[in-house]
Short mmCIF file of C-alpha atoms in Angstrom, two decimals:
data_model
loop_
_atom_site.label_atom_id
_atom_site.label_comp_id
_atom_site.label_asym_id
_atom_site.label_seq_id
_atom_site.Cartn_x
_atom_site.Cartn_y
_atom_site.Cartn_z
CA THR A 52 71.12 207.25 131.18
CA GLN A 53 67.85 208.82 130.04
CA LEU A 54 66.43 211.58 132.24
CA LEU A 55 62.97 210.42 131.19
CA GLU A 56 62.50 206.65 131.10
CA GLN A 57 59.59 205.28 129.14
CA SER A 58 58.12 201.82 129.49
CA PRO A 59 57.43 199.59 127.79
CA GLN A 60 59.67 200.25 124.78
CA PHE A 61 57.49 198.10 122.53
CA LEU A 62 53.80 197.26 122.77
CA SER A 63 51.90 195.05 120.35
CA ILE A 64 48.20 194.59 121.03
CA GLN A 65 44.91 193.71 119.36
CA GLU A 66 42.27 196.25 118.44
CA GLY A 67 39.93 196.90 121.35
CA GLU A 68 42.45 196.27 124.12
CA ASN A 69 43.46 198.86 126.71
CA LEU A 70 47.05 199.89 127.38
CA THR A 71 49.15 202.18 129.54
CA VAL A 72 52.51 203.78 128.74
CA TYR A 73 54.66 205.16 131.53
CA CYS A 74 57.15 208.02 131.66
CA ASN A 75 59.29 208.18 134.80
CA SER A 76 62.05 210.37 136.14
CA SER A 77 63.95 210.89 139.37
CA SER A 78 63.74 214.65 138.72
CA VAL A 79 60.86 217.07 139.12
CA PHE A 80 59.51 218.66 135.96
CA SER A 81 57.49 221.87 135.73
CA SER A 82 55.42 220.21 133.01
CA LEU A 83 55.45 217.14 130.80
CA GLN A 84 54.27 216.70 127.26
CA TRP A 85 53.22 213.71 125.17
CA TYR A 86 53.78 213.47 121.44
CA ARG A 87 52.80 210.88 118.84
CA GLN A 88 54.98 210.29 115.81
CA GLU A 89 53.94 208.33 112.74
CA PRO A 90 56.45 206.94 110.21
CA GLY A 91 57.88 209.64 107.96
CA GLU A 92 56.40 212.44 110.03
CA GLY A 93 57.52 214.65 112.88
CA PRO A 94 56.13 214.26 116.41
CA VAL A 95 52.72 215.85 117.00
CA LEU A 96 51.91 217.32 120.40
CA LEU A 97 49.01 215.51 122.09
CA VAL A 98 48.89 217.18 125.50
CA THR A 99 50.80 219.21 128.09
CA VAL A 100 50.26 218.51 131.78
CA VAL A 101 51.41 221.17 134.22
CA THR A 102 49.86 220.51 137.66
CA GLY A 103 50.77 217.61 139.93
CA GLY A 104 47.90 215.11 139.98
CA GLU A 105 46.37 216.56 136.83
CA VAL A 106 44.33 214.29 134.58
CA LYS A 107 43.54 215.25 130.99
CA LYS A 108 41.38 213.35 128.54
CA LEU A 109 41.58 213.44 124.76
CA LYS A 110 38.84 211.15 123.41
CA ARG A 111 40.06 207.62 124.27
CA LEU A 112 43.41 208.87 125.63
CA THR A 113 43.84 209.73 129.32
CA PHE A 114 46.99 211.49 130.52
CA GLN A 115 48.02 211.79 134.15
CA PHE A 116 50.79 213.81 135.81
CA GLY A 117 52.09 212.37 139.05
CA ASP A 118 51.48 214.22 142.30
CA ALA A 119 55.23 214.80 142.73
CA ARG A 120 55.60 215.88 139.07
CA LYS A 121 58.23 213.19 138.42
CA ASP A 122 56.16 210.87 136.27
CA SER A 123 53.30 210.69 133.82
CA SER A 124 51.18 208.03 132.18
CA LEU A 125 49.20 207.68 129.00
CA HIS A 126 46.25 205.29 129.00
CA ILE A 127 44.45 204.33 125.80
CA THR A 128 41.03 202.72 126.00
CA ALA A 129 39.82 200.39 123.24
CA ALA A 130 42.88 200.88 121.06
CA GLN A 131 42.42 201.20 117.32
CA PRO A 132 44.87 200.60 114.43
CA GLY A 133 44.99 204.37 113.94
CA ASP A 134 46.65 204.66 117.37
CA THR A 135 49.73 202.90 116.00
CA GLY A 136 52.87 205.02 116.29
CA LEU A 137 55.78 206.14 118.44
CA TYR A 138 54.71 207.83 121.69
CA LEU A 139 57.20 210.23 123.24
CA CYS A 140 57.14 212.03 126.55
CA ALA A 141 59.15 215.21 126.96
CA GLY A 142 59.84 217.84 129.58
CA PRO A 143 61.67 221.19 129.84
CA ARG A 144 65.27 220.68 130.90
CA GLY A 145 68.72 222.10 130.25
CA GLY A 146 67.85 225.72 129.74
CA TYR A 147 65.05 227.97 128.57
CA GLY A 148 63.23 226.56 125.57
CA LYS A 149 64.88 223.13 125.54
CA LEU A 150 63.01 219.86 125.85
CA THR A 151 64.44 216.51 126.86
CA PHE A 152 62.70 213.46 125.41
CA GLY A 153 62.18 209.91 126.55
CA GLN A 154 63.33 207.16 124.20
CA GLY A 155 59.77 206.46 123.14
CA THR A 156 57.25 203.62 123.12
CA ILE A 157 56.45 201.96 119.81
CA LEU A 158 52.79 200.94 119.81
CA THR A 159 51.35 198.59 117.20
CA VAL A 160 47.61 197.91 117.21
CA HIS A 161 46.59 194.96 115.06
CA PRO A 162 43.12 194.88 113.45
CA GLY B 257 52.96 228.75 106.05
CA ALA B 258 50.52 226.57 107.92
CA GLY B 259 53.16 224.27 109.32
CA VAL B 260 56.90 223.79 109.69
CA SER B 261 58.40 222.93 106.32
CA GLN B 262 61.67 221.03 105.92
CA SER B 263 63.63 220.28 102.79
CA PRO B 264 64.79 218.02 101.37
CA SER B 265 62.66 215.24 102.84
CA ASN B 266 65.36 212.70 101.98
CA LYS B 267 69.05 213.14 101.29
CA VAL B 268 71.60 210.50 100.39
CA THR B 269 75.17 211.71 100.38
CA GLU B 270 78.63 210.23 100.13
CA LYS B 271 80.87 210.18 103.17
CA GLY B 272 83.00 213.31 103.29
CA LYS B 273 80.57 215.55 101.41
CA ASP B 274 78.85 218.60 102.94
CA VAL B 275 75.07 218.79 103.26
CA GLU B 276 72.66 221.62 103.96
CA LEU B 277 69.24 221.08 105.48
CA ARG B 278 66.55 223.76 105.42
CA CYS B 279 63.73 224.63 107.81
CA ASP B 280 60.89 227.12 107.28
CA PRO B 281 59.17 227.71 110.65
CA ILE B 282 55.59 228.77 111.21
CA SER B 283 55.23 232.49 110.53
CA GLY B 284 55.40 234.45 113.77
CA HIS B 285 57.15 231.71 115.74
CA THR B 286 60.18 233.32 117.33
CA ALA B 287 61.78 230.11 118.60
CA LEU B 288 63.30 227.46 116.32
CA TYR B 289 64.95 224.17 117.28
CA TRP B 290 66.88 221.42 115.56
CA TYR B 291 66.81 217.88 116.91
CA ARG B 292 68.36 214.65 115.65
CA GLN B 293 66.58 211.30 115.83
CA ARG B 294 68.64 208.18 115.30
CA LEU B 295 66.94 204.89 114.51
CA GLY B 296 65.32 203.44 117.62
CA GLN B 297 66.32 206.36 119.80
CA GLY B 298 64.68 209.44 121.22
CA LEU B 299 65.24 213.00 120.08
CA GLU B 300 68.61 214.58 120.68
CA PHE B 301 68.79 218.38 121.03
CA LEU B 302 71.17 220.12 118.62
CA ILE B 303 70.58 223.90 118.59
CA TYR B 304 68.00 226.53 119.60
CA PHE B 305 67.34 229.99 118.16
CA GLN B 306 65.22 232.57 119.98
CA GLY B 307 64.57 235.85 118.19
CA ASN B 308 67.75 237.89 117.84
CA SER B 309 69.46 236.31 120.84
CA ALA B 310 72.66 234.32 120.47
CA PRO B 311 71.74 230.70 119.65
CA ASP B 312 72.15 227.89 122.17
CA LYS B 313 74.59 225.60 120.38
CA SER B 314 75.24 223.32 123.32
CA GLY B 315 73.86 220.21 121.60
CA LEU B 316 75.94 220.31 118.43
CA PRO B 317 77.98 217.07 118.48
CA SER B 318 81.10 218.43 116.75
CA ASP B 319 82.46 221.44 114.91
CA ARG B 320 81.37 219.82 111.65
CA PHE B 321 77.84 220.90 112.55
CA SER B 322 76.67 224.50 112.25
CA ALA B 323 73.37 226.30 111.86
CA GLU B 324 72.16 229.73 110.90
CA ARG B 325 68.88 231.54 111.09
CA THR B 326 67.91 234.70 109.25
CA GLY B 327 65.92 236.87 111.64
CA GLU B 328 62.82 234.96 112.63
CA SER B 329 62.53 232.99 109.41
CA VAL B 330 64.43 230.29 107.57
CA SER B 331 67.13 228.22 109.24
CA THR B 332 69.78 226.03 107.65
CA LEU B 333 71.68 223.23 109.35
CA THR B 334 75.00 222.43 107.69
CA ILE B 335 76.99 219.26 108.24
CA GLN B 336 80.50 219.33 106.82
CA ARG B 337 82.55 216.25 105.89
CA THR B 338 79.65 213.92 106.66
CA GLN B 339 80.31 210.64 108.45
CA GLN B 340 78.20 207.49 108.51
CA GLU B 341 77.24 208.14 112.13
CA ASP B 342 75.54 211.36 110.96
CA SER B 343 72.84 209.21 109.33
CA ALA B 344 69.59 210.10 111.11
CA VAL B 345 66.36 212.05 110.78
CA TYR B 346 66.92 215.74 111.42
CA LEU B 347 63.84 217.41 112.83
CA CYS B 348 63.11 221.12 113.00
CA ALA B 349 60.51 222.59 115.33
CA SER B 350 59.21 226.04 116.12
CA SER B 351 57.18 227.60 118.92
CA THR B 352 55.67 230.96 119.70
CA THR B 353 57.61 232.09 122.72
CA GLY B 354 60.45 229.67 123.26
CA GLY B 355 58.97 228.52 126.53
CA ALA B 356 59.31 224.78 126.15
CA GLY B 357 56.42 224.15 128.49
CA TYR B 358 53.98 224.99 125.73
CA GLY B 359 55.15 222.45 123.21
CA TYR B 360 56.67 222.51 119.78
CA THR B 361 55.33 222.14 116.26
CA PHE B 362 57.62 219.82 114.32
CA GLY B 363 58.30 219.51 110.64
CA SER B 364 58.33 216.13 108.92
CA GLY B 365 62.10 215.95 109.07
CA THR B 366 64.96 215.30 106.67
CA ARG B 367 66.13 211.71 106.51
CA LEU B 368 69.90 211.85 105.94
CA THR B 369 71.74 208.75 104.79
CA VAL B 370 75.52 208.86 104.51
CA VAL B 371 76.94 206.06 102.34
#
């Protein structure tokens, strides 16, 4: 059982559509992070959210941390083919310095 | 260097052989991590080095896996007597303080295929 559950696992959409990816847990996290990973590359940190209810925007990407700090969402507006990739949420767990990751959401944006 | 460097980028090895994977962290990053990513799965923690402290080896799946780090620089992950289930992408990451709340910088990984 994953400590962080992501949904959906797969998302295939057309350019210009909006989408939301969810990251849920039954446990409280002090912070959550979102990464994007492209084929053949390592994950790249997009954002860290640390305060319950926090909303952060990164161009067309909006990240939200739940009030209870058990969940987070990533919303992409007007998706573009360049948004294609594996999106991972992660949070500190299991000891100082260690992150636990969700299983990821594979996003494909078709031109 | 500017980023985390891993070598080799790809490695194909025969079952039963030993392999050594290398990671060069960002200069000045005291914390270094190894993760494993199997096809279609999330990242699995293997080992964590923080400065001169004893490493956290709690994620190593068996005694065939070991890792070393020289000071605050290069790390090597060694897998002895490789098995087919060891096939995966091995990712190295580093961070400034070791506080996971601030995020990691990952290398591009080593794709290991055991045949």
